[in-house]
Coordinates of C-alpha atoms in Angstrom, one line a residue:
M37 CA 15.8 6.9 16.8
L38 CA 16.2 4.2 19.5
A39 CA 19.6 2.9 20.2
T40 CA 20.1 -0.7 19.3
T41 CA 21.3 -3.0 22.1
V42 CA 23.8 -5.5 20.9
I43 CA 24.2 -8.6 23.0
A44 CA 27.8 -9.7 23.1
T45 CA 28.1 -13.4 22.4
P46 CA 31.4 -15.3 22.9
H47 CA 33.1 -17.0 20.0
I48 CA 32.6 -20.8 20.3
R49 CA 35.3 -23.2 19.2
Y50 CA 33.3 -26.4 18.9
L51 CA 36.3 -28.6 19.1
A52 CA 36.6 -27.6 22.8
I53 CA 33.2 -29.1 23.6
L54 CA 32.8 -31.6 20.9
P55 CA 33.0 -34.8 23.1
E56 CA 30.3 -33.3 25.3
I57 CA 28.2 -32.5 22.2
V58 CA 28.6 -36.1 20.9
L59 CA 27.4 -37.6 24.2
L60 CA 24.6 -35.2 24.8
G61 CA 23.5 -35.1 21.1
G62 CA 23.8 -38.9 20.9
G63 CA 21.6 -39.2 24.0
V64 CA 19.0 -37.0 22.5
V65 CA 19.0 -38.9 19.2
L66 CA 18.8 -42.2 21.1
L67 CA 15.9 -40.9 23.1
A68 CA 14.1 -39.6 20.0
V69 CA 14.5 -43.0 18.2
A70 CA 13.2 -44.9 21.2
S71 CA 10.2 -42.5 21.5
L72 CA 9.3 -42.5 17.8
V73 CA 9.4 -46.2 17.0
R74 CA 6.1 -48.0 17.4
R75 CA 7.3 -50.8 19.7
Q76 CA 9.7 -50.6 22.7
L77 CA 13.2 -50.2 21.5
R78 CA 15.1 -53.5 21.8
V79 CA 17.9 -53.6 24.4
R80 CA 20.5 -54.7 21.9
V81 CA 19.7 -51.8 19.5
G82 CA 20.1 -49.3 22.4
T83 CA 23.4 -51.0 23.4
L84 CA 24.9 -50.9 19.9
L85 CA 23.9 -47.2 19.4
T86 CA 25.4 -46.3 22.8
V87 CA 28.6 -48.1 22.0
A88 CA 28.8 -46.2 18.7
I89 CA 28.2 -42.9 20.4
A90 CA 30.9 -43.6 23.1
A91 CA 33.3 -44.7 20.3
G92 CA 32.6 -41.4 18.5
S93 CA 33.3 -39.5 21.7
L94 CA 36.5 -41.4 22.2
G95 CA 37.6 -40.7 18.7
V96 CA 36.9 -36.9 19.1
S97 CA 38.8 -36.9 22.4
L98 CA 41.8 -38.5 20.7
W99 CA 41.6 -35.8 18.1
Q100 CA 41.6 -33.2 20.9
W101 CA 44.7 -34.9 22.3
A102 CA 46.5 -34.6 19.0
D103 CA 45.6 -30.9 18.8
V104 CA 46.7 -30.2 22.4
T105 CA 50.0 -32.0 22.0
G106 CA 50.7 -30.2 18.7
R107 CA 49.5 -26.6 19.6
G108 CA 49.2 -26.6 23.3
G109 CA 46.2 -26.0 25.6
F110 CA 43.7 -23.2 25.2
T111 CA 40.6 -21.7 26.6
A112 CA 37.3 -21.2 24.8
I113 CA 33.8 -19.8 25.1
D114 CA 34.9 -16.6 26.9
H115 CA 37.5 -18.6 29.0
A116 CA 34.8 -20.7 30.6
V117 CA 36.1 -23.9 29.2
V118 CA 39.7 -25.1 29.1
V119 CA 41.2 -27.7 26.8
D120 CA 44.5 -29.2 28.0
G121 CA 46.0 -32.6 28.5
F122 CA 44.2 -33.0 31.8
S123 CA 40.7 -32.4 30.4
V124 CA 41.4 -34.5 27.3
L125 CA 42.5 -37.5 29.4
V126 CA 39.3 -37.1 31.5
N127 CA 37.3 -37.2 28.3
I128 CA 39.0 -40.3 27.1
L129 CA 38.5 -41.9 30.5
V130 CA 34.8 -41.1 30.6
S131 CA 34.3 -42.3 27.0
C132 CA 35.8 -45.6 27.8
A133 CA 33.7 -45.9 30.9
V134 CA 30.5 -45.3 28.9
L135 CA 31.4 -47.9 26.3
L136 CA 32.2 -50.5 28.9
T137 CA 29.1 -49.8 30.9
A138 CA 26.9 -50.2 27.8
L139 CA 28.3 -53.6 27.2
V140 CA 27.8 -54.7 30.9
A141 CA 24.3 -53.3 31.1
D142 CA 23.2 -55.1 28.0
G143 CA 23.2 -58.5 29.8
Y144 CA 21.7 -57.0 32.9
L145 CA 18.7 -55.5 31.0
L146 CA 18.0 -58.7 29.1
R147 CA 18.2 -60.7 32.3
E148 CA 15.8 -58.3 34.1
R149 CA 13.6 -58.0 31.1
V150 CA 13.8 -54.3 31.0
G151 CA 13.3 -52.8 27.5
G152 CA 13.9 -49.4 26.1
A153 CA 16.9 -47.1 26.1
E154 CA 16.4 -45.1 29.3
L155 CA 19.5 -46.5 31.1
Q156 CA 21.7 -45.8 28.1
V157 CA 20.4 -42.3 27.7
L158 CA 20.8 -41.4 31.4
A159 CA 24.4 -42.8 31.3
L160 CA 25.2 -40.7 28.3
V161 CA 23.8 -37.5 29.9
S162 CA 25.6 -38.2 33.2
A163 CA 28.9 -38.9 31.4
S164 CA 28.6 -35.5 29.6
G165 CA 28.3 -33.8 33.0
A166 CA 31.6 -35.5 34.1
M167 CA 33.3 -34.2 31.0
I168 CA 32.0 -30.7 31.6
M169 CA 33.4 -30.8 35.1
G170 CA 36.8 -32.0 33.8
S171 CA 37.1 -29.1 31.3
A172 CA 35.4 -26.3 33.4
N173 CA 37.4 -23.2 33.9
D174 CA 34.6 -21.4 35.9
L175 CA 32.9 -22.4 39.1
I176 CA 29.5 -21.9 37.6
V177 CA 30.4 -24.3 34.8
V178 CA 31.7 -26.8 37.4
F179 CA 28.3 -26.6 39.2
L180 CA 26.5 -27.1 35.9
G181 CA 28.5 -30.2 35.1
L182 CA 28.0 -31.4 38.7
E183 CA 24.2 -31.2 38.5
I184 CA 24.1 -32.8 35.0
L185 CA 26.2 -35.7 36.4
S186 CA 24.3 -36.1 39.6
I187 CA 20.6 -35.8 38.5
A188 CA 21.0 -38.5 36.0
L189 CA 22.7 -40.7 38.6
Y190 CA 19.8 -40.2 41.0
V191 CA 17.5 -41.7 38.5
L192 CA 19.9 -44.5 37.5
A193 CA 20.2 -45.5 41.2
A194 CA 16.5 -46.1 41.3
F195 CA 16.4 -47.7 37.9
N196 CA 15.4 -51.2 39.2
S197 CA 11.9 -50.4 40.3
R198 CA 11.3 -54.0 41.4
R199 CA 13.7 -53.6 44.2
E200 CA 12.8 -51.6 47.3
A201 CA 16.5 -51.2 48.1
S202 CA 17.1 -49.4 44.7
G203 CA 14.5 -46.8 45.5
E204 CA 15.8 -46.3 49.0
A205 CA 19.3 -45.9 47.7
A206 CA 18.2 -43.3 45.2
L207 CA 16.3 -41.4 47.8
K208 CA 19.3 -41.3 50.2
Y209 CA 21.5 -40.2 47.3
F210 CA 19.1 -37.5 46.2
I211 CA 18.7 -36.0 49.7
L212 CA 22.4 -36.0 50.6
G213 CA 23.4 -35.0 47.1
S214 CA 21.0 -32.0 47.0
F215 CA 22.4 -30.9 50.4
S216 CA 26.0 -31.1 49.2
S217 CA 25.1 -29.2 46.0
A218 CA 23.6 -26.4 48.1
V219 CA 26.7 -26.3 50.2
F220 CA 28.8 -26.1 47.0
V221 CA 26.7 -23.2 45.6
Y222 CA 27.1 -21.4 48.9
G223 CA 30.8 -21.8 48.6
I224 CA 30.8 -20.4 45.1
A225 CA 28.9 -17.4 46.4
L226 CA 31.4 -16.7 49.1
V227 CA 34.4 -17.1 46.8
Y228 CA 32.8 -14.7 44.4
G229 CA 32.2 -12.2 47.2
A230 CA 35.8 -12.4 48.3
T231 CA 37.5 -12.3 44.8
G232 CA 34.9 -10.7 42.5
S233 CA 35.0 -13.6 40.0
T234 CA 34.0 -17.2 39.5
N235 CA 36.6 -17.8 36.7
L236 CA 39.4 -20.0 37.9
A237 CA 42.2 -18.1 36.1
Q238 CA 40.8 -14.7 37.3
I239 CA 40.6 -15.9 40.9
A240 CA 44.2 -17.1 40.7
D241 CA 45.2 -13.7 39.2
F242 CA 43.4 -11.8 41.9
L243 CA 45.0 -13.7 44.7
S244 CA 48.5 -13.3 43.1
R245 CA 48.0 -9.5 42.9
N246 CA 46.2 -8.8 46.2
V247 CA 46.9 -9.7 49.9
L248 CA 43.6 -10.1 51.8
V249 CA 43.9 -8.6 55.2
H250 CA 40.7 -10.3 56.3
D251 CA 40.5 -13.6 54.4
G252 CA 37.7 -15.2 56.5
L253 CA 35.2 -15.0 53.7
L254 CA 37.5 -16.6 51.2
L255 CA 38.5 -19.4 53.5
A256 CA 34.8 -20.0 54.4
G257 CA 34.0 -20.3 50.7
L258 CA 37.0 -22.6 50.2
T259 CA 35.8 -24.8 53.0
L260 CA 32.4 -25.2 51.6
L261 CA 33.8 -26.0 48.2
L262 CA 35.9 -28.7 49.9
V263 CA 32.9 -30.2 51.6
G264 CA 30.9 -30.3 48.3
F265 CA 33.7 -32.0 46.5
S266 CA 34.4 -34.4 49.4
F267 CA 30.8 -35.6 49.2
K268 CA 31.0 -36.4 45.5
V269 CA 34.3 -38.3 45.8
A270 CA 33.1 -40.1 48.9
A271 CA 35.8 -38.9 51.3
V272 CA 35.4 -39.5 55.0
P273 CA 33.4 -38.2 56.8
F274 CA 31.2 -37.3 53.8
H275 CA 31.0 -41.0 52.7
M276 CA 27.8 -42.0 54.5
W277 CA 25.8 -42.4 51.3
T278 CA 28.3 -44.6 49.5
P279 CA 27.6 -48.1 51.0
D280 CA 23.8 -47.9 50.8
V281 CA 23.8 -46.4 47.3
Y282 CA 26.3 -48.9 46.0
Q283 CA 24.4 -51.8 47.5
G284 CA 21.0 -50.7 46.4
S285 CA 21.8 -49.5 42.8
P286 CA 21.8 -52.0 39.9
S287 CA 25.3 -53.4 39.7
P288 CA 26.1 -52.0 36.2
V289 CA 25.0 -48.6 37.5
T290 CA 27.2 -49.0 40.6
G291 CA 30.3 -49.7 38.4
F292 CA 29.5 -46.6 36.2
M293 CA 28.9 -44.5 39.3
A294 CA 32.2 -45.6 40.9
A295 CA 34.1 -44.8 37.8
V296 CA 32.5 -41.8 36.2
A297 CA 31.2 -39.8 39.2
K298 CA 34.6 -40.2 40.9
A299 CA 36.5 -39.2 37.8
G300 CA 34.4 -36.1 37.1
A301 CA 34.4 -35.0 40.7
F302 CA 38.1 -35.5 41.3
A303 CA 38.9 -33.8 38.0
A304 CA 37.1 -30.6 39.1
F305 CA 38.5 -31.0 42.6
L306 CA 42.1 -31.0 41.3
R307 CA 41.6 -28.2 38.8
V308 CA 39.8 -25.8 41.2
F309 CA 42.2 -26.2 44.1
L310 CA 45.4 -26.3 42.0
S311 CA 44.6 -23.7 39.3
S312 CA 42.7 -21.2 41.5
F313 CA 43.8 -21.7 45.1
G314 CA 47.4 -22.9 44.5
L315 CA 48.7 -19.9 46.4
L316 CA 46.6 -20.8 49.4
R317 CA 48.0 -24.4 49.5
A318 CA 49.4 -23.7 53.0
D319 CA 45.8 -23.3 54.2
W320 CA 44.1 -26.3 52.5
R321 CA 46.9 -28.9 52.3
P322 CA 46.6 -29.8 56.1
V323 CA 42.9 -30.4 55.6
I324 CA 43.5 -32.6 52.6
Y325 CA 46.1 -34.4 54.6
A326 CA 43.6 -35.2 57.4
L327 CA 40.9 -36.2 54.9
A328 CA 43.3 -38.6 53.2
V329 CA 44.3 -40.2 56.5
V330 CA 40.8 -40.9 57.7
T331 CA 39.6 -41.9 54.2
L332 CA 42.3 -44.4 53.8
L333 CA 41.9 -46.0 57.2
V334 CA 38.1 -46.0 57.5
G335 CA 37.6 -47.3 53.9
A336 CA 40.0 -50.2 54.4
G337 CA 38.9 -50.9 58.0
L338 CA 35.2 -51.1 57.4
A339 CA 35.6 -53.1 54.2
V340 CA 37.1 -55.9 56.2
V341 CA 33.9 -56.7 58.1
Q342 CA 31.5 -56.6 55.2
R343 CA 29.8 -59.7 54.1
D344 CA 28.0 -58.2 51.1
V345 CA 30.4 -57.9 48.2
K346 CA 28.8 -54.7 46.9
R347 CA 29.2 -53.0 50.3
M348 CA 32.8 -54.3 50.5
L349 CA 33.6 -52.7 47.1
A350 CA 31.8 -49.5 48.2
Y351 CA 34.2 -49.2 51.2
S352 CA 37.0 -50.2 48.9
S353 CA 36.1 -47.2 46.6
I354 CA 36.4 -45.0 49.7
N355 CA 39.9 -46.3 50.3
H356 CA 40.8 -45.6 46.6
A357 CA 39.5 -42.1 47.0
G358 CA 42.0 -41.7 49.9
F359 CA 44.8 -42.7 47.5
V360 CA 43.7 -40.1 44.9
L361 CA 43.7 -37.5 47.6
L362 CA 47.5 -38.1 48.0
G363 CA 47.9 -36.6 44.5
L364 CA 45.8 -33.6 45.5
Q365 CA 47.7 -33.2 48.8
A366 CA 51.0 -33.0 46.9
A367 CA 49.6 -29.7 45.3
T368 CA 51.7 -30.0 42.2
G369 CA 51.0 -30.6 38.5
R370 CA 52.8 -33.9 38.8
G371 CA 50.6 -34.9 41.7
A372 CA 47.5 -34.0 39.6
S373 CA 48.8 -36.2 36.7
D374 CA 49.5 -39.1 39.1
A375 CA 46.0 -38.8 40.6
L376 CA 44.5 -38.9 37.0
Y377 CA 46.5 -42.0 36.2
Y378 CA 45.1 -43.6 39.3
L379 CA 41.6 -42.7 38.2
F380 CA 42.2 -44.1 34.7
A381 CA 43.5 -47.4 36.1
Y382 CA 40.7 -47.6 38.7
T383 CA 38.0 -47.1 36.0
F384 CA 38.8 -50.4 34.3
M385 CA 39.3 -52.3 37.5
V386 CA 36.0 -51.2 39.1
I387 CA 33.8 -51.6 36.0
G388 CA 35.2 -55.0 35.4
S389 CA 34.6 -56.0 39.0
F390 CA 31.0 -54.9 39.0
A391 CA 30.5 -56.6 35.7
V392 CA 31.4 -59.9 37.4
V393 CA 29.3 -58.9 40.5
S394 CA 26.3 -58.3 38.2
L395 CA 26.6 -61.7 36.7
I396 CA 26.9 -63.5 40.0
G397 CA 23.9 -61.5 41.3
R398 CA 21.6 -63.3 38.9
T399 CA 18.0 -62.3 38.3
G400 CA 17.0 -59.8 40.8
D401 CA 20.6 -58.7 41.5
V402 CA 20.4 -59.8 45.1
A403 CA 22.9 -62.7 45.4
H404 CA 25.9 -60.8 46.7
D405 CA 26.8 -62.5 49.9
L406 CA 30.3 -63.9 50.2
S407 CA 29.0 -67.4 50.4
T408 CA 27.7 -67.1 46.8
Y409 CA 31.3 -66.9 45.5
R410 CA 32.5 -70.0 47.2
G411 CA 33.6 -72.6 44.6
L412 CA 33.3 -70.2 41.7
A413 CA 36.6 -71.3 40.3
R414 CA 35.4 -74.9 40.0
R415 CA 32.1 -73.9 38.3
Q416 CA 33.5 -71.2 36.0
P417 CA 37.3 -71.0 36.1
L418 CA 37.7 -68.3 33.5
L419 CA 35.3 -66.0 35.2
A420 CA 37.0 -66.6 38.6
V421 CA 40.4 -65.9 37.1
C422 CA 39.2 -62.5 35.6
F423 CA 37.6 -61.5 38.9
A424 CA 40.7 -62.5 40.9
V425 CA 42.9 -60.5 38.6
L426 CA 40.7 -57.4 39.0
L427 CA 40.6 -57.8 42.8
L428 CA 44.4 -58.3 43.1
A429 CA 44.9 -55.2 40.9
Q430 CA 42.8 -53.2 43.3
A431 CA 45.0 -54.6 46.1
G432 CA 48.1 -53.3 44.3
A433 CA 49.5 -56.7 43.2
P434 CA 52.6 -56.7 41.0
F435 CA 52.2 -56.7 37.2
T436 CA 48.9 -54.9 37.3
T437 CA 48.0 -51.2 36.9
G438 CA 46.9 -51.1 40.5
L439 CA 50.5 -51.4 41.7
W440 CA 51.7 -48.6 39.5
A441 CA 48.8 -46.4 40.4
K442 CA 49.4 -46.7 44.1
L443 CA 53.2 -46.3 43.5
Q444 CA 52.7 -43.0 41.6
V445 CA 50.6 -41.2 44.1
V446 CA 52.7 -42.5 47.0
L447 CA 55.8 -41.1 45.3
A448 CA 54.1 -37.8 44.7
A449 CA 53.4 -37.6 48.5
V450 CA 57.0 -38.5 49.3
D451 CA 58.4 -36.0 46.9
N452 CA 56.5 -33.3 48.7
G453 CA 57.6 -34.2 52.2
S454 CA 54.5 -36.1 53.2
V455 CA 56.3 -39.3 54.2
P456 CA 54.0 -40.2 57.2
L457 CA 51.0 -39.9 54.9
A458 CA 52.7 -42.3 52.4
V459 CA 53.4 -44.8 55.2
I460 CA 49.7 -44.6 56.3
A461 CA 48.7 -45.2 52.7
M462 CA 50.8 -48.3 52.4
A463 CA 49.5 -49.6 55.7
S464 CA 46.0 -49.1 54.5
A465 CA 46.9 -50.9 51.3
A466 CA 48.1 -53.9 53.3
L467 CA 44.9 -53.9 55.3
A468 CA 42.8 -53.7 52.2
A469 CA 44.7 -56.6 50.7
F470 CA 43.0 -58.8 53.3
F471 CA 39.5 -58.4 52.0
Y472 CA 40.6 -58.7 48.3
L473 CA 42.5 -61.8 49.0
R474 CA 39.7 -63.2 51.2
L475 CA 37.3 -63.0 48.3
A476 CA 39.8 -64.4 45.8
V477 CA 40.6 -67.3 48.2
L478 CA 36.9 -67.9 48.7
M479 CA 36.4 -68.4 45.0
Y480 CA 39.0 -71.2 45.0
S481 CA 37.6 -72.8 48.1
P482 CA 35.5 -76.0 47.7
A483 CA 31.8 -75.5 47.6
P484 CA 29.7 -76.8 50.6
A485 CA 28.8 -80.5 50.3
S486 CA 25.3 -81.3 49.2
G487 CA 22.9 -81.3 52.1
G488 CA 25.5 -79.6 54.4
V489 CA 25.1 -76.7 56.6
L490 CA 26.1 -73.3 55.4
G491 CA 28.8 -71.9 57.6
E492 CA 29.5 -75.1 59.5
E493 CA 32.4 -77.4 58.8
E494 CA 32.3 -81.1 59.5
P495 CA 34.1 -81.8 62.9
G496 CA 37.6 -83.0 62.4
E497 CA 38.1 -84.4 65.9
Q498 CA 36.2 -85.5 69.0
P499 CA 34.3 -83.0 71.0
V500 CA 36.5 -81.0 73.4
A501 CA 36.0 -80.7 77.1
L502 CA 35.5 -77.2 78.3
T503 CA 38.0 -77.4 81.1
A504 CA 41.0 -75.2 81.8
G505 CA 44.1 -76.2 80.0
T506 CA 42.5 -78.7 77.6
V507 CA 44.2 -78.6 74.2
G508 CA 43.0 -81.8 72.6
P509 CA 40.3 -84.4 72.5
F510 CA 38.9 -85.3 76.0
R511 CA 40.2 -88.6 77.4
A512 CA 39.5 -89.6 80.9
G513 CA 42.6 -90.5 82.9
P514 CA 42.8 -92.6 86.1
A515 CA 42.0 -89.6 88.3
E516 CA 39.0 -88.6 86.2
Q517 CA 37.8 -92.2 86.2
A518 CA 38.1 -92.4 90.0
M519 CA 36.2 -89.2 90.3
A520 CA 33.5 -90.4 87.9
E521 CA 33.1 -93.6 89.9
A522 CA 32.8 -91.6 93.1
Q523 CA 30.4 -89.0 91.6
P524 CA 28.9 -90.4 88.4
Q525 CA 27.9 -87.9 85.8
P526 CA 27.1 -88.1 82.0
V527 CA 30.2 -87.6 79.9
E528 CA 28.3 -85.4 77.5
E529 CA 28.0 -82.7 80.1
L530 CA 31.8 -82.2 79.9
R531 CA 31.7 -81.9 76.2
A532 CA 30.9 -78.9 74.0
P533 CA 27.8 -79.2 71.8
A534 CA 28.6 -80.5 68.3
V535 CA 28.3 -77.2 66.6
R536 CA 30.8 -74.9 65.0
G537 CA 32.1 -73.9 68.5
A538 CA 33.5 -77.4 69.1
R539 CA 37.2 -76.9 68.6
P540 CA 40.4 -76.8 70.7
V541 CA 40.1 -74.1 73.3
W542 CA 43.2 -72.1 74.1
A543 CA 42.1 -70.7 77.5
G544 CA 39.6 -73.5 78.1
T545 CA 36.6 -71.3 79.0
E546 CA 33.3 -70.8 77.4
Q547 CA 34.0 -67.1 77.0
S548 CA 37.0 -67.8 74.9
V549 CA 34.9 -70.0 72.6
A550 CA 32.4 -67.2 72.2
V551 CA 35.1 -64.6 71.4
V552 CA 36.8 -66.8 68.8
D553 CA 33.5 -67.6 67.1
R554 CA 32.5 -64.0 66.9
L555 CA 35.9 -63.1 65.3
N556 CA 35.5 -65.9 62.8
A557 CA 32.0 -64.9 62.0
A558 CA 33.2 -61.3 61.4
L559 CA 36.5 -61.9 59.6
L560 CA 36.8 -65.4 58.1
I561 CA 35.4 -66.6 54.8
D562 CA 32.7 -68.9 56.2
A563 CA 29.2 -68.3 55.1
E564 CA 26.3 -67.1 57.2
T565 CA 26.7 -67.9 60.9
V566 CA 24.5 -70.6 62.4
T567 CA 22.3 -69.0 65.0
V568 CA 20.6 -70.1 68.1
D569 CA 17.6 -67.8 68.8
G570 CA 19.5 -64.9 67.2
E571 CA 22.8 -65.6 68.9
T572 CA 26.1 -67.2 67.6
P573 CA 26.6 -70.9 68.5
A574 CA 29.4 -70.1 70.9
S575 CA 27.4 -67.5 72.8
A576 CA 24.4 -69.8 72.9
A577 CA 26.6 -72.6 74.2
A578 CA 27.9 -70.3 77.0
D579 CA 24.3 -69.7 78.1
Q580 CA 22.9 -73.2 77.7
V581 CA 24.9 -76.3 77.0
G582 CA 23.1 -78.8 74.8
G583 CA 20.4 -76.4 73.6
D584 CA 18.6 -76.9 70.3
V585 CA 20.5 -75.4 67.3
E586 CA 18.7 -73.7 64.5
R587 CA 20.5 -74.9 61.4
V588 CA 20.8 -72.7 58.3
E589 CA 20.5 -75.0 55.3
A590 CA 22.8 -74.9 52.4
P591 CA 21.9 -72.5 49.6
D592 CA 19.6 -73.4 46.8
P593 CA 21.4 -75.4 44.1
A594 CA 20.4 -72.7 41.7
L595 CA 22.7 -70.3 43.6
V596 CA 25.7 -72.5 43.2
S597 CA 25.2 -73.4 39.6
K598 CA 26.9 -71.8 36.6
V599 CA 25.8 -68.3 35.7
P600 CA 25.3 -67.4 32.1
V601 CA 27.8 -64.9 30.7
P602 CA 26.5 -62.8 27.9
A603 CA 28.9 -62.2 25.0
L604 CA 29.0 -58.4 25.4
S605 CA 29.6 -58.7 29.2
A606 CA 32.4 -61.1 28.5
V607 CA 33.9 -58.6 26.0
A608 CA 33.7 -55.9 28.7
I609 CA 35.3 -58.0 31.3
G610 CA 38.0 -59.1 28.9
L611 CA 38.8 -55.5 27.9
C612 CA 39.1 -54.5 31.6
V613 CA 41.4 -57.4 32.4
A614 CA 43.5 -56.8 29.3
V615 CA 44.1 -53.1 30.1
T616 CA 44.8 -54.0 33.8
V617 CA 47.4 -56.7 32.9
V618 CA 49.0 -55.4 29.7
F619 CA 49.7 -51.9 31.2
G620 CA 50.7 -53.6 34.4
F621 CA 53.5 -55.5 32.5
I622 CA 54.3 -52.5 30.3
P623 CA 53.4 -49.4 32.3
A624 CA 55.5 -46.9 30.5
P625 CA 53.0 -45.9 27.7
L626 CA 50.1 -45.2 30.1
V627 CA 52.3 -43.5 32.7
D628 CA 53.8 -41.2 30.0
F629 CA 50.3 -40.6 28.7
A630 CA 49.2 -39.5 32.1
H631 CA 52.3 -37.3 32.8
H632 CA 51.6 -35.4 29.6
A633 CA 48.1 -34.7 30.8
T634 CA 49.0 -31.5 32.6
L635 CA 46.9 -28.6 33.8
L636 CA 47.0 -25.4 31.7
F637 CA 47.0 -23.2 34.7
V638 CA 49.3 -24.3 37.6
P639 CA 50.8 -21.5 39.7

């Protein structure tokens, strides 16, 4: 008689994975409904179904929270999934992000005349991957969630098929993302070879019981895991994909990507390094320290010189990733909770910001230059106020969640002896405040006059003579008059051309005019620079005085008119601003909520 082979199957506690089931199952149902109806599913129907699915996931996540606070955390499915306060807060965060993104995307899809429910289905699938990463207790499960998250995002980045930049962004994201996934898998293999397990708790137990005489294999695997996670969270120098992908992707997708992808990747990053490799913190904390420093400085520094708002927010997200790294570098459970609080606050700020950017971008999603935002407060004061609040919150202004988020992670760094890192973080925050305030001030600046020249102000004084020491309008004195009589010459030759370079000159040389104009073009809030054969006005004036100037006309009146604000987009922006302001004035509930979101395994 043949022996019967029994396959051992783990016991499944469905509450542990119920939020993921709701999102994935809801996505499958939505896709089936869209496929079976005779006509293309209306956008509003897909939006309402997605909101209902996200609300269901949020409700289940709150049920999980009640269970964890009452009974404590637990593992399930053969210890491959962990349910603790940390994973539940990630589920709540992702559910809120999906709900807000569905509201924002509704107006975008109607404006672009894109029917069907493909965007909503892909967002639901990608969000389930982020949830899986947040609750994974095994490196294989982390990789599974990473791929579910990423593959859907690749398609979402290319969702606007009418824009060449969207396809280019998706291709770059796919190529670099595939490379980083391969690096991550290789790291998993090396860690398994060194420890004999991919389970996070078992890896920690192995390292606590054994001292590796030759730990090169383990450190190599740890390094590759670090590289894979750093790419997903856009930490420098693995950030190259971020500006192009953020700029080319549809604006609602960019907001979703900035919130959900960063939340899922950081959740897995924190859990893996704190739960499994906490005993090796002396080896990886200096690396995280260096990553945090360059990420903070590069993100803030490069955002300053951006003229495209989406690219500016992309570099801003890199700077925010540096702040979250402060919580990881602290290498404590409190640091992990502070990092999660930062991610929760950032989710509402970034989705609300990209909701406004999506509206200002208008049909085609292309009007994202700084000049487009000039005079927004006069045209639509309420929209400008909301955007200004969200920008100031990202800068860390008082009475917003942004201030408390930055304060929490900085205190976590200080408590663990990383005072220089905390100082660098605050310096980068001060630098980052410039480009947030620049955009906020620009919205409250007067719009260019009708028929004016974009980027050129009306001269406020007489032309200035380009002579050393001149600090005011040119007036010929007795000596100059005598010289003019002895050697007549046109007065105009002593004057600067009537372009933007005509202003008081500190040093009185053509070179100084060129330097000042280049700085203004790079840093100030003027619109596009007037050019002379591809050069700035000042540089052209230095080469040839009195040359013809190619004038850039003011934008089309359609670009400075009011933008329609769909009702659902207004609701999403209002919710984001409300959370940002209310929990900025009353921070205790959200801070306590985050501090109860602890990891189950922290050595």
